[in-house]
């Protein structure tokens, strides 16, 4: 079985029933990853797998710390025995280390999961930050505004988003530039 097919099936089985909107978002992020295939070459399927799995840690059955990148990556590593690079991308997706600092989990995340190739990290940020919760395309600024409207400015997620905003924009811009002829 191909990595992408395996990842899609795992994400669907884990997210579709308990979290249909999160599943719609994950499918949209995966569709965005498919668009990057021509510029990623042999890493295209790796990005697709990470994209469809990036929010698996939200699944109620997987929650351990309440921090979805860490919970998802631990599940992928320890239970699903996923590809190491996919697991690292999930662990660090969308500036997760910044949010981990807000939660007091940065050391655990950094010690357990190495950073992946920055080119792929940027690509996954692009896919996630240009997809709405319903799986539709959007802009990074609209996505950030939507996240802040759901979580507010003062909580952990709001503080994280304000801190990470410049990095999320820059990664999205770098990837968009790579897509331009």
PDB file of C-alpha atoms in Angstrom:
ATOM      1  CA  UNK A   1       0.000   0.000   0.000  1.00  0.00           C
ATOM      2  CA  UNK A   2       1.231   3.475  -0.864  1.00  0.00           C
ATOM      3  CA  UNK A   3       2.024   5.907   1.956  1.00  0.00           C
ATOM      4  CA  UNK A   4      -0.637   8.373   0.840  1.00  0.00           C
ATOM      5  CA  UNK A   5      -3.366   5.728   0.687  1.00  0.00           C
ATOM      6  CA  UNK A   6      -2.389   4.405   4.120  1.00  0.00           C
ATOM      7  CA  UNK A   7      -2.405   7.913   5.610  1.00  0.00           C
ATOM      8  CA  UNK A   8      -5.764   8.811   4.067  1.00  0.00           C
ATOM      9  CA  UNK A   9      -7.386   5.646   5.374  1.00  0.00           C
ATOM     10  CA  UNK A  10      -5.932   6.147   8.872  1.00  0.00           C
ATOM     11  CA  UNK A  11      -7.035   9.787   9.031  1.00  0.00           C
ATOM     12  CA  UNK A  12     -10.507   8.953   7.743  1.00  0.00           C
ATOM     13  CA  UNK A  13     -10.948   6.107  10.235  1.00  0.00           C
ATOM     14  CA  UNK A  14      -9.771   8.328  13.082  1.00  0.00           C
ATOM     15  CA  UNK A  15     -11.409  11.686  12.276  1.00  0.00           C
ATOM     16  CA  UNK A  16     -14.425  11.275   9.983  1.00  0.00           C
ATOM     17  CA  UNK A  17     -16.989  10.069  12.510  1.00  0.00           C
ATOM     18  CA  UNK A  18     -16.065  11.912  15.714  1.00  0.00           C
ATOM     19  CA  UNK A  19     -14.905  15.153  14.023  1.00  0.00           C
ATOM     20  CA  UNK A  20     -16.454  15.568  10.544  1.00  0.00           C
ATOM     21  CA  UNK A  21     -15.482  19.220  10.211  1.00  0.00           C
ATOM     22  CA  UNK A  22     -11.874  18.472  11.207  1.00  0.00           C
ATOM     23  CA  UNK A  23     -11.940  15.651   8.639  1.00  0.00           C
ATOM     24  CA  UNK A  24     -13.186  18.097   5.965  1.00  0.00           C
ATOM     25  CA  UNK A  25     -10.305  20.435   6.849  1.00  0.00           C
ATOM     26  CA  UNK A  26      -7.772  17.582   6.671  1.00  0.00           C
ATOM     27  CA  UNK A  27      -9.063  16.558   3.253  1.00  0.00           C
ATOM     28  CA  UNK A  28      -8.766  20.157   2.063  1.00  0.00           C
ATOM     29  CA  UNK A  29      -5.208  20.394   3.378  1.00  0.00           C
ATOM     30  CA  UNK A  30      -4.392  17.170   1.512  1.00  0.00           C
ATOM     31  CA  UNK A  31      -5.870  18.614  -1.701  1.00  0.00           C
ATOM     32  CA  UNK A  32      -3.602  21.640  -1.291  1.00  0.00           C
ATOM     33  CA  UNK A  33      -0.651  19.267  -0.831  1.00  0.00           C
ATOM     34  CA  UNK A  34      -1.514  17.569  -4.117  1.00  0.00           C
ATOM     35  CA  UNK A  35      -1.145  20.945  -5.859  1.00  0.00           C
ATOM     36  CA  UNK A  36       2.455  21.103  -4.618  1.00  0.00           C
ATOM     37  CA  UNK A  37       3.348  17.745  -6.149  1.00  0.00           C
ATOM     38  CA  UNK A  38       5.050  19.200  -9.226  1.00  0.00           C
ATOM     39  CA  UNK A  39       7.487  21.262  -7.130  1.00  0.00           C
ATOM     40  CA  UNK A  40       8.129  18.573  -4.493  1.00  0.00           C
ATOM     41  CA  UNK A  41       9.095  15.662  -6.703  1.00  0.00           C
ATOM     42  CA  UNK A  42       9.816  12.547  -4.638  1.00  0.00           C
ATOM     43  CA  UNK A  43       8.587  14.232  -1.431  1.00  0.00           C
ATOM     44  CA  UNK A  44       5.102  14.856  -2.836  1.00  0.00           C
ATOM     45  CA  UNK A  45       3.560  11.733  -1.311  1.00  0.00           C
ATOM     46  CA  UNK A  46       5.286  12.419   2.006  1.00  0.00           C
ATOM     47  CA  UNK A  47       3.727  15.889   2.161  1.00  0.00           C
ATOM     48  CA  UNK A  48       0.326  14.501   1.164  1.00  0.00           C
ATOM     49  CA  UNK A  49       0.493  11.929   3.981  1.00  0.00           C
ATOM     50  CA  UNK A  50       1.486  14.560   6.547  1.00  0.00           C
ATOM     51  CA  UNK A  51      -1.218  16.914   5.274  1.00  0.00           C
ATOM     52  CA  UNK A  52      -4.048  14.428   5.647  1.00  0.00           C
ATOM     53  CA  UNK A  53      -2.737  13.333   9.069  1.00  0.00           C
ATOM     54  CA  UNK A  54      -1.689  16.714  10.486  1.00  0.00           C
ATOM     55  CA  UNK A  55      -4.740  17.094  12.772  1.00  0.00           C
ATOM     56  CA  UNK A  56      -5.146  13.448  13.795  1.00  0.00           C
ATOM     57  CA  UNK A  57      -4.214  14.408  17.368  1.00  0.00           C
ATOM     58  CA  UNK A  58      -7.611  16.110  17.754  1.00  0.00           C
ATOM     59  CA  UNK A  59      -9.339  12.702  17.681  1.00  0.00           C
ATOM     60  CA  UNK A  60     -10.909  12.180  21.117  1.00  0.00           C
ATOM     61  CA  UNK A  61      -9.415   8.691  21.422  1.00  0.00           C
ATOM     62  CA  UNK A  62      -5.878  10.056  20.955  1.00  0.00           C
ATOM     63  CA  UNK A  63      -5.907  13.007  23.339  1.00  0.00           C
ATOM     64  CA  UNK A  64      -3.247  12.675  26.024  1.00  0.00           C
ATOM     65  CA  UNK A  65      -1.729  16.148  26.537  1.00  0.00           C
ATOM     66  CA  UNK A  66      -4.447  18.173  24.802  1.00  0.00           C
ATOM     67  CA  UNK A  67      -1.858  19.502  22.350  1.00  0.00           C
ATOM     68  CA  UNK A  68      -2.839  17.945  19.052  1.00  0.00           C
ATOM     69  CA  UNK A  69       0.539  18.049  17.221  1.00  0.00           C
ATOM     70  CA  UNK A  70       2.227  16.166  20.073  1.00  0.00           C
ATOM     71  CA  UNK A  71      -0.659  13.762  20.690  1.00  0.00           C
ATOM     72  CA  UNK A  72      -0.936  13.020  16.964  1.00  0.00           C
ATOM     73  CA  UNK A  73       2.795  12.526  16.469  1.00  0.00           C
ATOM     74  CA  UNK A  74       3.056  10.211  19.470  1.00  0.00           C
ATOM     75  CA  UNK A  75       0.163   8.145  18.171  1.00  0.00           C
ATOM     76  CA  UNK A  76       1.687   7.978  14.697  1.00  0.00           C
ATOM     77  CA  UNK A  77       5.081   6.960  16.103  1.00  0.00           C
ATOM     78  CA  UNK A  78       4.039   4.603  18.903  1.00  0.00           C
ATOM     79  CA  UNK A  79       0.805   2.993  17.695  1.00  0.00           C
ATOM     80  CA  UNK A  80       0.527   3.458  13.935  1.00  0.00           C
ATOM     81  CA  UNK A  81       4.294   3.062  13.313  1.00  0.00           C
ATOM     82  CA  UNK A  82       4.164   5.776  10.686  1.00  0.00           C
ATOM     83  CA  UNK A  83       7.028   6.972   8.539  1.00  0.00           C
ATOM     84  CA  UNK A  84       9.414   8.992  10.732  1.00  0.00           C
ATOM     85  CA  UNK A  85       9.375  11.993   8.413  1.00  0.00           C
ATOM     86  CA  UNK A  86       5.560  12.099   8.387  1.00  0.00           C
ATOM     87  CA  UNK A  87       5.560  11.912  12.174  1.00  0.00           C
ATOM     88  CA  UNK A  88       8.030  14.797  12.433  1.00  0.00           C
ATOM     89  CA  UNK A  89       5.997  16.939  10.046  1.00  0.00           C
ATOM     90  CA  UNK A  90       2.829  16.291  12.058  1.00  0.00           C
ATOM     91  CA  UNK A  91       4.658  17.061  15.319  1.00  0.00           C
ATOM     92  CA  UNK A  92       5.914  20.410  14.060  1.00  0.00           C
ATOM     93  CA  UNK A  93       3.130  21.490  11.708  1.00  0.00           C
ATOM     94  CA  UNK A  94       2.209  25.158  11.522  1.00  0.00           C
ATOM     95  CA  UNK A  95       4.752  26.477  14.028  1.00  0.00           C
ATOM     96  CA  UNK A  96       3.737  23.955  16.689  1.00  0.00           C
ATOM     97  CA  UNK A  97       6.880  24.632  18.689  1.00  0.00           C
ATOM     98  CA  UNK A  98       5.663  28.186  19.359  1.00  0.00           C
ATOM     99  CA  UNK A  99       2.351  26.885  20.708  1.00  0.00           C
ATOM    100  CA  UNK A 100       4.206  24.197  22.659  1.00  0.00           C
ATOM    101  CA  UNK A 101       6.111  27.002  24.420  1.00  0.00           C
ATOM    102  CA  UNK A 102       2.794  28.575  25.426  1.00  0.00           C
ATOM    103  CA  UNK A 103       1.702  25.217  26.844  1.00  0.00           C
ATOM    104  CA  UNK A 104       4.959  24.363  28.616  1.00  0.00           C
ATOM    105  CA  UNK A 105       5.531  21.427  26.237  1.00  0.00           C
ATOM    106  CA  UNK A 106       8.309  22.778  24.030  1.00  0.00           C
ATOM    107  CA  UNK A 107      11.079  20.683  25.542  1.00  0.00           C
ATOM    108  CA  UNK A 108       9.076  17.470  25.181  1.00  0.00           C
ATOM    109  CA  UNK A 109       8.173  18.230  21.571  1.00  0.00           C
ATOM    110  CA  UNK A 110      11.711  19.237  20.612  1.00  0.00           C
ATOM    111  CA  UNK A 111      13.328  16.302  22.440  1.00  0.00           C
ATOM    112  CA  UNK A 112      10.989  13.685  20.979  1.00  0.00           C
ATOM    113  CA  UNK A 113      10.685  14.929  17.401  1.00  0.00           C
ATOM    114  CA  UNK A 114      13.398  16.474  15.269  1.00  0.00           C
ATOM    115  CA  UNK A 115      12.502  19.200  12.823  1.00  0.00           C
ATOM    116  CA  UNK A 116      11.972  18.061   9.267  1.00  0.00           C
ATOM    117  CA  UNK A 117      13.301  19.646   6.063  1.00  0.00           C
ATOM    118  CA  UNK A 118      12.361  23.374   6.196  1.00  0.00           C
ATOM    119  CA  UNK A 119      11.118  23.233   2.611  1.00  0.00           C
ATOM    120  CA  UNK A 120       8.534  20.595   3.620  1.00  0.00           C
ATOM    121  CA  UNK A 121       7.710  22.383   6.881  1.00  0.00           C
ATOM    122  CA  UNK A 122       6.908  25.503   4.844  1.00  0.00           C
ATOM    123  CA  UNK A 123       4.850  23.466   2.397  1.00  0.00           C
ATOM    124  CA  UNK A 124       2.729  21.951   5.180  1.00  0.00           C
ATOM    125  CA  UNK A 125       2.215  25.394   6.742  1.00  0.00           C
ATOM    126  CA  UNK A 126       1.078  26.646   3.351  1.00  0.00           C
ATOM    127  CA  UNK A 127      -1.400  23.789   2.983  1.00  0.00           C
ATOM    128  CA  UNK A 128      -2.817  24.196   6.492  1.00  0.00           C
ATOM    129  CA  UNK A 129      -2.909  27.993   6.569  1.00  0.00           C
ATOM    130  CA  UNK A 130      -4.620  28.303   3.187  1.00  0.00           C
ATOM    131  CA  UNK A 131      -7.465  25.886   3.991  1.00  0.00           C
ATOM    132  CA  UNK A 132     -10.625  26.754   5.934  1.00  0.00           C
ATOM    133  CA  UNK A 133     -12.062  24.532   8.668  1.00  0.00           C
ATOM    134  CA  UNK A 134     -14.499  23.279   6.018  1.00  0.00           C
ATOM    135  CA  UNK A 135     -11.719  22.330   3.600  1.00  0.00           C
ATOM    136  CA  UNK A 136     -12.018  25.245   1.189  1.00  0.00           C
ATOM    137  CA  UNK A 137      -9.142  27.412  -0.086  1.00  0.00           C
ATOM    138  CA  UNK A 138      -8.491  30.694   1.727  1.00  0.00           C
ATOM    139  CA  UNK A 139      -5.714  33.176   2.378  1.00  0.00           C
ATOM    140  CA  UNK A 140      -3.324  32.964   5.317  1.00  0.00           C
ATOM    141  CA  UNK A 141      -4.644  36.237   6.748  1.00  0.00           C
ATOM    142  CA  UNK A 142      -8.261  35.070   6.532  1.00  0.00           C
ATOM    143  CA  UNK A 143      -7.304  31.750   8.136  1.00  0.00           C
ATOM    144  CA  UNK A 144      -5.516  33.460  11.002  1.00  0.00           C
ATOM    145  CA  UNK A 145      -8.475  35.793  11.527  1.00  0.00           C
ATOM    146  CA  UNK A 146     -10.801  32.775  11.578  1.00  0.00           C
ATOM    147  CA  UNK A 147      -8.650  30.990  14.165  1.00  0.00           C
ATOM    148  CA  UNK A 148      -8.611  34.087  16.371  1.00  0.00           C
ATOM    149  CA  UNK A 149     -12.392  34.440  16.034  1.00  0.00           C
ATOM    150  CA  UNK A 150     -12.803  30.883  17.367  1.00  0.00           C
ATOM    151  CA  UNK A 151     -10.199  30.976  20.136  1.00  0.00           C
ATOM    152  CA  UNK A 152      -9.946  34.663  21.051  1.00  0.00           C
ATOM    153  CA  UNK A 153      -6.815  36.735  21.536  1.00  0.00           C
ATOM    154  CA  UNK A 154      -5.936  36.041  25.140  1.00  0.00           C
ATOM    155  CA  UNK A 155      -5.878  32.261  25.494  1.00  0.00           C
ATOM    156  CA  UNK A 156      -3.071  29.882  24.600  1.00  0.00           C
ATOM    157  CA  UNK A 157      -4.075  29.567  20.952  1.00  0.00           C
ATOM    158  CA  UNK A 158      -4.609  33.316  20.540  1.00  0.00           C
ATOM    159  CA  UNK A 159      -1.204  34.127  22.033  1.00  0.00           C
ATOM    160  CA  UNK A 160       0.388  31.445  19.865  1.00  0.00           C
ATOM    161  CA  UNK A 161      -1.237  32.772  16.683  1.00  0.00           C
ATOM    162  CA  UNK A 162      -0.121  36.336  17.404  1.00  0.00           C
ATOM    163  CA  UNK A 163       3.461  35.155  18.008  1.00  0.00           C
ATOM    164  CA  UNK A 164       3.532  32.807  15.001  1.00  0.00           C
ATOM    165  CA  UNK A 165       1.678  35.078  12.560  1.00  0.00           C
ATOM    166  CA  UNK A 166       4.829  36.483  10.870  1.00  0.00           C
ATOM    167  CA  UNK A 167       6.339  32.996  10.500  1.00  0.00           C
ATOM    168  CA  UNK A 168       3.092  31.544   9.152  1.00  0.00           C
ATOM    169  CA  UNK A 169       2.858  34.369   6.605  1.00  0.00           C
ATOM    170  CA  UNK A 170       6.512  34.014   5.591  1.00  0.00           C
ATOM    171  CA  UNK A 171       6.305  30.232   5.129  1.00  0.00           C
ATOM    172  CA  UNK A 172       3.147  30.611   3.088  1.00  0.00           C
ATOM    173  CA  UNK A 173       4.759  33.300   0.935  1.00  0.00           C
ATOM    174  CA  UNK A 174       7.893  31.203   0.356  1.00  0.00           C
ATOM    175  CA  UNK A 175       5.804  28.242  -0.765  1.00  0.00           C
ATOM    176  CA  UNK A 176       3.564  30.405  -2.939  1.00  0.00           C
ATOM    177  CA  UNK A 177       6.711  31.790  -4.580  1.00  0.00           C
ATOM    178  CA  UNK A 178       7.932  28.230  -5.290  1.00  0.00           C
ATOM    179  CA  UNK A 179       4.633  27.545  -7.050  1.00  0.00           C
ATOM    180  CA  UNK A 180       4.955  30.589  -9.295  1.00  0.00           C
ATOM    181  CA  UNK A 181       6.504  29.993 -12.711  1.00  0.00           C
TER     182      UNK A 181
END
